[in-house]
Amino acid sequence: MKRPLNPFAPSRPISPGQFVGRHAEIRELEAALAHAKRCRPRHFLMTGNRGVGKTSFLDYIRRKANGTIDGENFSFLVVDFAINKKTTRLDFARTIQSELDSVLSKHAPFKEMLSKAWSFIKHIEAAGISYNGGDEKPENHRDMYLSVADSLSEIVEKVCGDGNSGIVSDSGYDGVLILIDEVDQASPDLDIGSFLKY
């Protein structure tokens, strides 16, 4: 009896059309998205050996969340990026900023709001404050992630809110889904757990 060919290979994600199985995980994902759509966000962590399809599953999740795969009608704004051992807190914040800006700046009402929401990054860069680890003070770590969390909260409220934010949104987004790949490569100085907590 021939065994089926494993389509997964390290560093070579497959397309969602080839993705089969993982039914329990897909149901859990759909439940998490449905909860987030109703203002009950969840975190999830995916682990597994190299080459078992984690990145391919993240691609499936991204497409499911942004509505390009049939099923429950989801329309999340997806921020999807990978980190490595050299990623700093400032790199992390800039990546989230650029991902959100690339999508939301297409909507005129959000341009000014985006500039204000991420102004703390400009202040950090102008002051020459380093967030590269080593000489950082613990309170700076907390302040950086609190600023990112505050900015994300403001953006989510205005993009996905009910219109009480002062911006009438025609974006139609259910929320913001942040997918972070290669978290196991993060340096301890990045302290990714603190970001997720905030």
PDB file of C-alpha atoms in Angstrom, residues 7-8 13-21 26 56-57 59-64 68-70:
ATOM      1  CA  PRO A   7       3.089  18.118   0.450  1.00  0.00           C
ATOM      2  CA  PHE A   8       4.856  20.084   3.205  1.00  0.00           C
ATOM      3  CA  PRO A  13       4.422  26.760   2.021  1.00  0.00           C
ATOM      4  CA  ILE A  14       1.739  25.120  -0.077  1.00  0.00           C
ATOM      5  CA  SER A  15      -1.337  26.828  -1.484  1.00  0.00           C
ATOM      6  CA  PRO A  16      -4.625  26.496   0.429  1.00  0.00           C
ATOM      7  CA  GLY A  17      -6.024  24.418  -2.442  1.00  0.00           C
ATOM      8  CA  GLN A  18      -3.602  21.629  -1.513  1.00  0.00           C
ATOM      9  CA  PHE A  19      -4.297  21.959   2.205  1.00  0.00           C
ATOM     10  CA  VAL A  20      -6.333  19.052   3.583  1.00  0.00           C
ATOM     11  CA  GLY A  21      -6.983  17.646   7.025  1.00  0.00           C
ATOM     12  CA  ILE A  26      -9.822  24.612  11.358  1.00  0.00           C
ATOM     13  CA  SER A  56       0.980  26.714   5.170  1.00  0.00           C
ATOM     14  CA  PHE A  57      -1.688  26.653   7.880  1.00  0.00           C
ATOM     15  CA  ASP A  59      -1.555  31.077   4.951  1.00  0.00           C
ATOM     16  CA  TYR A  60      -4.834  29.157   5.128  1.00  0.00           C
ATOM     17  CA  ILE A  61      -5.837  31.134   8.240  1.00  0.00           C
ATOM     18  CA  ARG A  62      -4.987  34.439   6.529  1.00  0.00           C
ATOM     19  CA  ARG A  63      -7.123  33.595   3.515  1.00  0.00           C
ATOM     20  CA  LYS A  64      -9.988  32.324   5.664  1.00  0.00           C
ATOM     21  CA  THR A  68     -10.823  34.677   0.075  1.00  0.00           C
ATOM     22  CA  ILE A  69     -11.759  31.102   1.082  1.00  0.00           C
ATOM     23  CA  ASP A  70     -15.410  30.087   1.097  1.00  0.00           C
TER      24      ASP A  70
END
